Amino acid sequence: MAASLGERFVQALAAKDFDRVASLLHPEVDFRGMTPGRCWEANTATQVIEEILRSWFEDGDQIDELLQVDTSRVADRERVGYRLAVSNSEGSFLVEQQAYYETGDGSITWMRMLCSGFRPVAASGTG
């Protein structure tokens, strides 16, 4: 079975392949996100990439592994949840995100995302 748009979005994000992420978003996507300290809004794929995702996962952040992905439907919406192992100069972290999205014309047209933030983990494992 082919991967859903949500799964492909997560795979591209985990690879920090922002060009591929952009190709999955409608050019006029309606995006809202929430991290522990801020709410984010964007109305174009370019804004999502440049103003949001590149802020969440900066150049110094290494996404080491895509640990988990699960998908489902919530009535007329799709859902994708995922967990990433991330490291940077400050240590090792888990990041979990949940996204609800709608599609049209083969791209994500609407997305709402909630992020756990970078949660520190012990050097012995990823919890």
mmCIF file with all atom_site columns, N, CA and C in Angstrom, residues 44-108:
data_model
loop_
_atom_site.group_PDB
_atom_site.id
_atom_site.type_symbol
_atom_site.label_atom_id
_atom_site.label_alt_id
_atom_site.label_comp_id
_atom_site.label_asym_id
_atom_site.label_entity_id
_atom_site.label_seq_id
_atom_site.pdbx_PDB_ins_code
_atom_site.Cartn_x
_atom_site.Cartn_y
_atom_site.Cartn_z
_atom_site.occupancy
_atom_site.B_iso_or_equiv
_atom_site.pdbx_formal_charge
_atom_site.auth_seq_id
_atom_site.auth_comp_id
_atom_site.auth_asym_id
_atom_site.auth_atom_id
_atom_site.pdbx_PDB_model_num
ATOM 1   N N  . THR A 1 44  ? 1.240   29.878 3.192  1.00 0.00 ? 44  THR A N  1
ATOM 2   C CA . THR A 1 44  ? 1.864   29.372 1.977  1.00 0.00 ? 44  THR A CA 1
ATOM 3   C C  . THR A 1 44  ? 2.853   28.269 2.348  1.00 0.00 ? 44  THR A C  1
ATOM 4   N N  . ALA A 1 45  ? 3.127   27.402 1.402  1.00 0.00 ? 45  ALA A N  1
ATOM 5   C CA . ALA A 1 45  ? 4.112   26.343 1.621  1.00 0.00 ? 45  ALA A CA 1
ATOM 6   C C  . ALA A 1 45  ? 5.478   26.943 1.935  1.00 0.00 ? 45  ALA A C  1
ATOM 7   N N  . THR A 1 46  ? 5.834   28.015 1.257  1.00 0.00 ? 46  THR A N  1
ATOM 8   C CA . THR A 1 46  ? 7.122   28.669 1.491  1.00 0.00 ? 46  THR A CA 1
ATOM 9   C C  . THR A 1 46  ? 7.223   29.164 2.928  1.00 0.00 ? 46  THR A C  1
ATOM 10  N N  . GLN A 1 47  ? 6.159   29.770 3.451  1.00 0.00 ? 47  GLN A N  1
ATOM 11  C CA . GLN A 1 47  ? 6.166   30.234 4.846  1.00 0.00 ? 47  GLN A CA 1
ATOM 12  C C  . GLN A 1 47  ? 6.299   29.058 5.809  1.00 0.00 ? 47  GLN A C  1
ATOM 13  N N  . VAL A 1 48  ? 5.595   27.965 5.546  1.00 0.00 ? 48  VAL A N  1
ATOM 14  C CA . VAL A 1 48  ? 5.686   26.789 6.418  1.00 0.00 ? 48  VAL A CA 1
ATOM 15  C C  . VAL A 1 48  ? 7.135   26.337 6.524  1.00 0.00 ? 48  VAL A C  1
ATOM 16  N N  . ILE A 1 49  ? 7.804   26.269 5.385  1.00 0.00 ? 49  ILE A N  1
ATOM 17  C CA . ILE A 1 49  ? 9.190   25.799 5.379  1.00 0.00 ? 49  ILE A CA 1
ATOM 18  C C  . ILE A 1 49  ? 10.126  26.826 6.009  1.00 0.00 ? 49  ILE A C  1
ATOM 19  N N  . GLU A 1 50  ? 10.131  28.031 5.473  1.00 0.00 ? 50  GLU A N  1
ATOM 20  C CA . GLU A 1 50  ? 11.132  29.033 5.857  1.00 0.00 ? 50  GLU A CA 1
ATOM 21  C C  . GLU A 1 50  ? 10.905  29.630 7.242  1.00 0.00 ? 50  GLU A C  1
ATOM 22  N N  . GLU A 1 51  ? 9.661   29.852 7.622  1.00 0.00 ? 51  GLU A N  1
ATOM 23  C CA . GLU A 1 51  ? 9.379   30.539 8.884  1.00 0.00 ? 51  GLU A CA 1
ATOM 24  C C  . GLU A 1 51  ? 9.057   29.594 10.037 1.00 0.00 ? 51  GLU A C  1
ATOM 25  N N  . ILE A 1 52  ? 8.691   28.353 9.718  1.00 0.00 ? 52  ILE A N  1
ATOM 26  C CA . ILE A 1 52  ? 8.282   27.447 10.792 1.00 0.00 ? 52  ILE A CA 1
ATOM 27  C C  . ILE A 1 52  ? 9.196   26.232 10.892 1.00 0.00 ? 52  ILE A C  1
ATOM 28  N N  . LEU A 1 53  ? 9.174   25.357 9.898  1.00 0.00 ? 53  LEU A N  1
ATOM 29  C CA . LEU A 1 53  ? 9.903   24.093 10.022 1.00 0.00 ? 53  LEU A CA 1
ATOM 30  C C  . LEU A 1 53  ? 11.406  24.292 10.150 1.00 0.00 ? 53  LEU A C  1
ATOM 31  N N  . ARG A 1 54  ? 11.965  25.267 9.453  1.00 0.00 ? 54  ARG A N  1
ATOM 32  C CA . ARG A 1 54  ? 13.408  25.528 9.598  1.00 0.00 ? 54  ARG A CA 1
ATOM 33  C C  . ARG A 1 54  ? 13.723  26.157 10.960 1.00 0.00 ? 54  ARG A C  1
ATOM 34  N N  . SER A 1 55  ? 12.732  26.743 11.624 1.00 0.00 ? 55  SER A N  1
ATOM 35  C CA . SER A 1 55  ? 12.918  27.240 12.992 1.00 0.00 ? 55  SER A CA 1
ATOM 36  C C  . SER A 1 55  ? 12.831  26.097 13.989 1.00 0.00 ? 55  SER A C  1
ATOM 37  N N  . TRP A 1 56  ? 11.900  25.185 13.735 1.00 0.00 ? 56  TRP A N  1
ATOM 38  C CA . TRP A 1 56  ? 11.748  24.046 14.631 1.00 0.00 ? 56  TRP A CA 1
ATOM 39  C C  . TRP A 1 56  ? 12.949  23.118 14.567 1.00 0.00 ? 56  TRP A C  1
ATOM 40  N N  . PHE A 1 57  ? 13.448  22.890 13.364 1.00 0.00 ? 57  PHE A N  1
ATOM 41  C CA . PHE A 1 57  ? 14.591  21.991 13.154 1.00 0.00 ? 57  PHE A CA 1
ATOM 42  C C  . PHE A 1 57  ? 15.690  22.788 12.450 1.00 0.00 ? 57  PHE A C  1
ATOM 43  N N  . GLU A 1 58  ? 16.529  23.410 13.254 1.00 0.00 ? 58  GLU A N  1
ATOM 44  C CA . GLU A 1 58  ? 17.586  24.288 12.747 1.00 0.00 ? 58  GLU A CA 1
ATOM 45  C C  . GLU A 1 58  ? 18.730  23.472 12.149 1.00 0.00 ? 58  GLU A C  1
ATOM 46  N N  . ASP A 1 59  ? 19.647  24.171 11.499 1.00 0.00 ? 59  ASP A N  1
ATOM 47  C CA . ASP A 1 59  ? 20.778  23.501 10.854 1.00 0.00 ? 59  ASP A CA 1
ATOM 48  C C  . ASP A 1 59  ? 21.560  22.621 11.829 1.00 0.00 ? 59  ASP A C  1
ATOM 49  N N  . GLY A 1 60  ? 21.708  23.053 13.081 1.00 0.00 ? 60  GLY A N  1
ATOM 50  C CA . GLY A 1 60  ? 22.460  22.288 14.067 1.00 0.00 ? 60  GLY A CA 1
ATOM 51  C C  . GLY A 1 60  ? 21.713  21.113 14.669 1.00 0.00 ? 60  GLY A C  1
ATOM 52  N N  . ASP A 1 61  ? 20.444  20.971 14.349 1.00 0.00 ? 61  ASP A N  1
ATOM 53  C CA . ASP A 1 61  ? 19.641  19.859 14.859 1.00 0.00 ? 61  ASP A CA 1
ATOM 54  C C  . ASP A 1 61  ? 19.744  18.682 13.895 1.00 0.00 ? 61  ASP A C  1
ATOM 55  N N  . GLN A 1 62  ? 20.256  17.575 14.392 1.00 0.00 ? 62  GLN A N  1
ATOM 56  C CA . GLN A 1 62  ? 20.381  16.354 13.591 1.00 0.00 ? 62  GLN A CA 1
ATOM 57  C C  . GLN A 1 62  ? 19.208  15.436 13.933 1.00 0.00 ? 62  GLN A C  1
ATOM 58  N N  . ILE A 1 63  ? 18.384  15.119 12.942 1.00 0.00 ? 63  ILE A N  1
ATOM 59  C CA . ILE A 1 63  ? 17.316  14.140 13.163 1.00 0.00 ? 63  ILE A CA 1
ATOM 60  C C  . ILE A 1 63  ? 17.948  12.779 12.944 1.00 0.00 ? 63  ILE A C  1
ATOM 61  N N  . ASP A 1 64  ? 18.189  12.074 14.046 1.00 0.00 ? 64  ASP A N  1
ATOM 62  C CA . ASP A 1 64  ? 18.926  10.817 14.011 1.00 0.00 ? 64  ASP A CA 1
ATOM 63  C C  . ASP A 1 64  ? 18.075  9.645  13.558 1.00 0.00 ? 64  ASP A C  1
ATOM 64  N N  . GLU A 1 65  ? 16.796  9.673  13.920 1.00 0.00 ? 65  GLU A N  1
ATOM 65  C CA . GLU A 1 65  ? 15.953  8.525  13.587 1.00 0.00 ? 65  GLU A CA 1
ATOM 66  C C  . GLU A 1 65  ? 14.482  8.899  13.661 1.00 0.00 ? 65  GLU A C  1
ATOM 67  N N  . LEU A 1 66  ? 13.731  8.353  12.738 1.00 0.00 ? 66  LEU A N  1
ATOM 68  C CA . LEU A 1 66  ? 12.274  8.392  12.793 1.00 0.00 ? 66  LEU A CA 1
ATOM 69  C C  . LEU A 1 66  ? 11.867  7.152  13.570 1.00 0.00 ? 66  LEU A C  1
ATOM 70  N N  . LEU A 1 67  ? 11.467  7.340  14.823 1.00 0.00 ? 67  LEU A N  1
ATOM 71  C CA . LEU A 1 67  ? 11.229  6.222  15.730 1.00 0.00 ? 67  LEU A CA 1
ATOM 72  C C  . LEU A 1 67  ? 9.852   5.589  15.566 1.00 0.00 ? 67  LEU A C  1
ATOM 73  N N  . GLN A 1 68  ? 8.883   6.395  15.209 1.00 0.00 ? 68  GLN A N  1
ATOM 74  C CA . GLN A 1 68  ? 7.507   5.888  15.188 1.00 0.00 ? 68  GLN A CA 1
ATOM 75  C C  . GLN A 1 68  ? 6.653   6.771  14.289 1.00 0.00 ? 68  GLN A C  1
ATOM 76  N N  . VAL A 1 69  ? 5.768   6.143  13.527 1.00 0.00 ? 69  VAL A N  1
ATOM 77  C CA . VAL A 1 69  ? 4.782   6.848  12.720 1.00 0.00 ? 69  VAL A CA 1
ATOM 78  C C  . VAL A 1 69  ? 3.489   6.065  12.812 1.00 0.00 ? 69  VAL A C  1
ATOM 79  N N  . ASP A 1 70  ? 2.403   6.755  13.082 1.00 0.00 ? 70  ASP A N  1
ATOM 80  C CA . ASP A 1 70  ? 1.102   6.090  13.010 1.00 0.00 ? 70  ASP A CA 1
ATOM 81  C C  . ASP A 1 70  ? 0.096   7.047  12.371 1.00 0.00 ? 70  ASP A C  1
ATOM 82  N N  . THR A 1 71  ? -0.832  6.459  11.651 1.00 0.00 ? 71  THR A N  1
ATOM 83  C CA . THR A 1 71  ? -1.816  7.240  10.916 1.00 0.00 ? 71  THR A CA 1
ATOM 84  C C  . THR A 1 71  ? -3.215  6.707  11.183 1.00 0.00 ? 71  THR A C  1
ATOM 85  N N  . SER A 1 72  ? -4.180  7.569  11.005 1.00 0.00 ? 72  SER A N  1
ATOM 86  C CA . SER A 1 72  ? -5.585  7.166  11.107 1.00 0.00 ? 72  SER A CA 1
ATOM 87  C C  . SER A 1 72  ? -6.433  8.274  10.500 1.00 0.00 ? 72  SER A C  1
ATOM 88  N N  . ARG A 1 73  ? -7.722  8.022  10.475 1.00 0.00 ? 73  ARG A N  1
ATOM 89  C CA . ARG A 1 73  ? -8.691  9.024  10.039 1.00 0.00 ? 73  ARG A CA 1
ATOM 90  C C  . ARG A 1 73  ? -9.521  9.446  11.236 1.00 0.00 ? 73  ARG A C  1
ATOM 91  N N  . VAL A 1 74  ? -9.885  10.705 11.256 1.00 0.00 ? 74  VAL A N  1
ATOM 92  C CA . VAL A 1 74  ? -10.829 11.227 12.236 1.00 0.00 ? 74  VAL A CA 1
ATOM 93  C C  . VAL A 1 74  ? -11.962 11.811 11.404 1.00 0.00 ? 74  VAL A C  1
ATOM 94  N N  . ALA A 1 75  ? -12.956 10.977 11.145 1.00 0.00 ? 75  ALA A N  1
ATOM 95  C CA . ALA A 1 75  ? -14.067 11.336 10.259 1.00 0.00 ? 75  ALA A CA 1
ATOM 96  C C  . ALA A 1 75  ? -13.514 11.746 8.898  1.00 0.00 ? 75  ALA A C  1
ATOM 97  N N  . ASP A 1 76  ? -13.628 13.020 8.534  1.00 0.00 ? 76  ASP A N  1
ATOM 98  C CA . ASP A 1 76  ? -13.189 13.473 7.214  1.00 0.00 ? 76  ASP A CA 1
ATOM 99  C C  . ASP A 1 76  ? -11.753 13.996 7.185  1.00 0.00 ? 76  ASP A C  1
ATOM 100 N N  . ARG A 1 77  ? -11.015 13.865 8.288  1.00 0.00 ? 77  ARG A N  1
ATOM 101 C CA . ARG A 1 77  ? -9.632  14.343 8.358  1.00 0.00 ? 77  ARG A CA 1
ATOM 102 C C  . ARG A 1 77  ? -8.675  13.176 8.514  1.00 0.00 ? 77  ARG A C  1
ATOM 103 N N  . GLU A 1 78  ? -7.473  13.401 8.032  1.00 0.00 ? 78  GLU A N  1
ATOM 104 C CA . GLU A 1 78  ? -6.385  12.445 8.226  1.00 0.00 ? 78  GLU A CA 1
ATOM 105 C C  . GLU A 1 78  ? -5.588  12.879 9.448  1.00 0.00 ? 78  GLU A C  1
ATOM 106 N N  . ARG A 1 79  ? -4.936  11.905 10.095 1.00 0.00 ? 79  ARG A N  1
ATOM 107 C CA . ARG A 1 79  ? -4.076  12.184 11.241 1.00 0.00 ? 79  ARG A CA 1
ATOM 108 C C  . ARG A 1 79  ? -2.780  11.422 11.061 1.00 0.00 ? 79  ARG A C  1
ATOM 109 N N  . VAL A 1 80  ? -1.681  12.076 11.391 1.00 0.00 ? 80  VAL A N  1
ATOM 110 C CA . VAL A 1 80  ? -0.391  11.400 11.441 1.00 0.00 ? 80  VAL A CA 1
ATOM 111 C C  . VAL A 1 80  ? 0.307   11.841 12.727 1.00 0.00 ? 80  VAL A C  1
ATOM 112 N N  . GLY A 1 81  ? 0.800   10.865 13.463 1.00 0.00 ? 81  GLY A N  1
ATOM 113 C CA . GLY A 1 81  ? 1.583   11.125 14.667 1.00 0.00 ? 81  GLY A CA 1
ATOM 114 C C  . GLY A 1 81  ? 2.948   10.500 14.484 1.00 0.00 ? 81  GLY A C  1
ATOM 115 N N  . TYR A 1 82  ? 3.965   11.150 15.020 1.00 0.00 ? 82  TYR A N  1
ATOM 116 C CA . TYR A 1 82  ? 5.306   10.614 14.827 1.00 0.00 ? 82  TYR A CA 1
ATOM 117 C C  . TYR A 1 82  ? 6.225   11.068 15.942 1.00 0.00 ? 82  TYR A C  1
ATOM 118 N N  . ARG A 1 83  ? 7.297   10.302 16.115 1.00 0.00 ? 83  ARG A N  1
ATOM 119 C CA . ARG A 1 83  ? 8.293   10.588 17.147 1.00 0.00 ? 83  ARG A CA 1
ATOM 120 C C  . ARG A 1 83  ? 9.677   10.533 16.500 1.00 0.00 ? 83  ARG A C  1
ATOM 121 N N  . LEU A 1 84  ? 10.484  11.538 16.792 1.00 0.00 ? 84  LEU A N  1
ATOM 122 C CA . LEU A 1 84  ? 11.821  11.662 16.228 1.00 0.00 ? 84  LEU A CA 1
ATOM 123 C C  . LEU A 1 84  ? 12.872  11.658 17.328 1.00 0.00 ? 84  LEU A C  1
ATOM 124 N N  . ALA A 1 85  ? 14.003  11.019 17.060 1.00 0.00 ? 85  ALA A N  1
ATOM 125 C CA . ALA A 1 85  ? 15.184  11.140 17.914 1.00 0.00 ? 85  ALA A CA 1
ATOM 126 C C  . ALA A 1 85  ? 16.032  12.252 17.297 1.00 0.00 ? 85  ALA A C  1
ATOM 127 N N  . VAL A 1 86  ? 16.320  13.278 18.087 1.00 0.00 ? 86  VAL A N  1
ATOM 128 C CA . VAL A 1 86  ? 17.032  14.452 17.602 1.00 0.00 ? 86  VAL A CA 1
ATOM 129 C C  . VAL A 1 86  ? 18.220  14.719 18.523 1.00 0.00 ? 86  VAL A C  1
ATOM 130 N N  . SER A 1 87  ? 19.328  15.142 17.928 1.00 0.00 ? 87  SER A N  1
ATOM 131 C CA . SER A 1 87  ? 20.476  15.537 18.749 1.00 0.00 ? 87  SER A CA 1
ATOM 132 C C  . SER A 1 87  ? 21.028  16.855 18.218 1.00 0.00 ? 87  SER A C  1
ATOM 133 N N  . ASN A 1 88  ? 21.655  17.573 19.145 1.00 0.00 ? 88  ASN A N  1
ATOM 134 C CA . ASN A 1 88  ? 22.342  18.816 18.786 1.00 0.00 ? 88  ASN A CA 1
ATOM 135 C C  . ASN A 1 88  ? 23.414  19.071 19.842 1.00 0.00 ? 88  ASN A C  1
ATOM 136 N N  . SER A 1 89  ? 24.000  20.223 19.828 1.00 0.00 ? 89  SER A N  1
ATOM 137 C CA . SER A 1 89  ? 25.100  20.511 20.759 1.00 0.00 ? 89  SER A CA 1
ATOM 138 C C  . SER A 1 89  ? 24.665  20.485 22.220 1.00 0.00 ? 89  SER A C  1
ATOM 139 N N  . GLU A 1 90  ? 23.361  20.533 22.467 1.00 0.00 ? 90  GLU A N  1
ATOM 140 C CA . GLU A 1 90  ? 22.853  20.525 23.842 1.00 0.00 ? 90  GLU A CA 1
ATOM 141 C C  . GLU A 1 90  ? 22.497  19.130 24.348 1.00 0.00 ? 90  GLU A C  1
ATOM 142 N N  . GLY A 1 91  ? 22.515  18.115 23.470 1.00 0.00 ? 91  GLY A N  1
ATOM 143 C CA . GLY A 1 91  ? 22.223  16.764 23.914 1.00 0.00 ? 91  GLY A CA 1
ATOM 144 C C  . GLY A 1 91  ? 21.320  15.999 22.966 1.00 0.00 ? 91  GLY A C  1
ATOM 145 N N  . SER A 1 92  ? 20.678  14.959 23.547 1.00 0.00 ? 92  SER A N  1
ATOM 146 C CA . SER A 1 92  ? 19.763  14.094 22.796 1.00 0.00 ? 92  SER A CA 1
ATOM 147 C C  . SER A 1 92  ? 18.334  14.342 23.267 1.00 0.00 ? 92  SER A C  1
ATOM 148 N N  . PHE A 1 93  ? 17.407  14.303 22.309 1.00 0.00 ? 93  PHE A N  1
ATOM 149 C CA . PHE A 1 93  ? 16.029  14.670 22.591 1.00 0.00 ? 93  PHE A CA 1
ATOM 150 C C  . PHE A 1 93  ? 15.054  13.772 21.848 1.00 0.00 ? 93  PHE A C  1
ATOM 151 N N  . LEU A 1 94  ? 13.856  13.695 22.385 1.00 0.00 ? 94  LEU A N  1
ATOM 152 C CA . LEU A 1 94  ? 12.714  13.136 21.679 1.00 0.00 ? 94  LEU A CA 1
ATOM 153 C C  . LEU A 1 94  ? 11.816  14.300 21.297 1.00 0.00 ? 94  LEU A C  1
ATOM 154 N N  . VAL A 1 95  ? 11.257  14.226 20.107 1.00 0.00 ? 95  VAL A N  1
ATOM 155 C CA . VAL A 1 95  ? 10.274  15.200 19.648 1.00 0.00 ? 95  VAL A CA 1
ATOM 156 C C  . VAL A 1 95  ? 9.090   14.406 19.114 1.00 0.00 ? 95  VAL A C  1
ATOM 157 N N  . GLU A 1 96  ? 7.928   14.701 19.645 1.00 0.00 ? 96  GLU A N  1
ATOM 158 C CA . GLU A 1 96  ? 6.721   14.039 19.150 1.00 0.00 ? 96  GLU A CA 1
ATOM 159 C C  . GLU A 1 96  ? 5.791   15.106 18.602 1.00 0.00 ? 96  GLU A C  1
ATOM 160 N N  . GLN A 1 97  ? 5.193   14.807 17.455 1.00 0.00 ? 97  GLN A N  1
ATOM 161 C CA . GLN A 1 97  ? 4.252   15.732 16.844 1.00 0.00 ? 97  GLN A CA 1
ATOM 162 C C  . GLN A 1 97  ? 3.014   14.964 16.398 1.00 0.00 ? 97  GLN A C  1
ATOM 163 N N  . GLN A 1 98  ? 1.883   15.640 16.482 1.00 0.00 ? 98  GLN A N  1
ATOM 164 C CA . GLN A 1 98  ? 0.601   15.122 15.990 1.00 0.00 ? 98  GLN A CA 1
ATOM 165 C C  . GLN A 1 98  ? 0.081   16.135 14.990 1.00 0.00 ? 98  GLN A C  1
ATOM 166 N N  . ALA A 1 99  ? -0.349  15.647 13.843 1.00 0.00 ? 99  ALA A N  1
ATOM 167 C CA . ALA A 1 99  ? -0.868  16.555 12.824 1.00 0.00 ? 99  ALA A CA 1
ATOM 168 C C  . ALA A 1 99  ? -2.184  16.015 12.283 1.00 0.00 ? 99  ALA A C  1
ATOM 169 N N  . TYR A 1 100 ? -3.115  16.911 12.094 1.00 0.00 ? 100 TYR A N  1
ATOM 170 C CA . TYR A 1 100 ? -4.385  16.625 11.437 1.00 0.00 ? 100 TYR A CA 1
ATOM 171 C C  . TYR A 1 100 ? -4.359  17.409 10.142 1.00 0.00 ? 100 TYR A C  1
ATOM 172 N N  . TYR A 1 101 ? -4.799  16.785 9.044  1.00 0.00 ? 101 TYR A N  1
ATOM 173 C CA . TYR A 1 101 ? -4.672  17.463 7.762  1.00 0.00 ? 101 TYR A CA 1
ATOM 174 C C  . TYR A 1 101 ? -5.774  17.047 6.797  1.00 0.00 ? 101 TYR A C  1
ATOM 175 N N  . GLU A 1 102 ? -5.952  17.910 5.797  1.00 0.00 ? 102 GLU A N  1
ATOM 176 C CA . GLU A 1 102 ? -6.870  17.652 4.692  1.00 0.00 ? 102 GLU A CA 1
ATOM 177 C C  . GLU A 1 102 ? -6.075  17.743 3.409  1.00 0.00 ? 102 GLU A C  1
ATOM 178 N N  . THR A 1 103 ? -6.545  17.042 2.382  1.00 0.00 ? 103 THR A N  1
ATOM 179 C CA . THR A 1 103 ? -5.843  17.026 1.106  1.00 0.00 ? 103 THR A CA 1
ATOM 180 C C  . THR A 1 103 ? -6.767  17.442 -0.027 1.00 0.00 ? 103 THR A C  1
ATOM 181 N N  . GLY A 1 104 ? -6.160  17.857 -1.095 1.00 0.00 ? 104 GLY A N  1
ATOM 182 C CA . GLY A 1 104 ? -6.870  18.186 -2.319 1.00 0.00 ? 104 GLY A CA 1
ATOM 183 C C  . GLY A 1 104 ? -5.875  18.301 -3.449 1.00 0.00 ? 104 GLY A C  1
ATOM 184 N N  . ASP A 1 105 ? -6.233  17.812 -4.602 1.00 0.00 ? 105 ASP A N  1
ATOM 185 C CA . ASP A 1 105 ? -5.349  17.861 -5.780 1.00 0.00 ? 105 ASP A CA 1
ATOM 186 C C  . ASP A 1 105 ? -3.974  17.270 -5.497 1.00 0.00 ? 105 ASP A C  1
ATOM 187 N N  . GLY A 1 106 ? -3.923  16.219 -4.678 1.00 0.00 ? 106 GLY A N  1
ATOM 188 C CA . GLY A 1 106 ? -2.669  15.527 -4.427 1.00 0.00 ? 106 GLY A CA 1
ATOM 189 C C  . GLY A 1 106 ? -1.711  16.218 -3.475 1.00 0.00 ? 106 GLY A C  1
ATOM 190 N N  . SER A 1 107 ? -2.186  17.205 -2.710 1.00 0.00 ? 107 SER A N  1
ATOM 191 C CA . SER A 1 107 ? -1.309  17.887 -1.758 1.00 0.00 ? 107 SER A CA 1
ATOM 192 C C  . SER A 1 107 ? -2.069  18.169 -0.461 1.00 0.00 ? 107 SER A C  1
ATOM 193 N N  . ILE A 1 108 ? -1.319  18.526 0.561  1.00 0.00 ? 108 ILE A N  1
ATOM 194 C CA . ILE A 1 108 ? -1.899  18.882 1.853  1.00 0.00 ? 108 ILE A CA 1
ATOM 195 C C  . ILE A 1 108 ? -2.360  20.334 1.758  1.00 0.00 ? 108 ILE A C  1
#
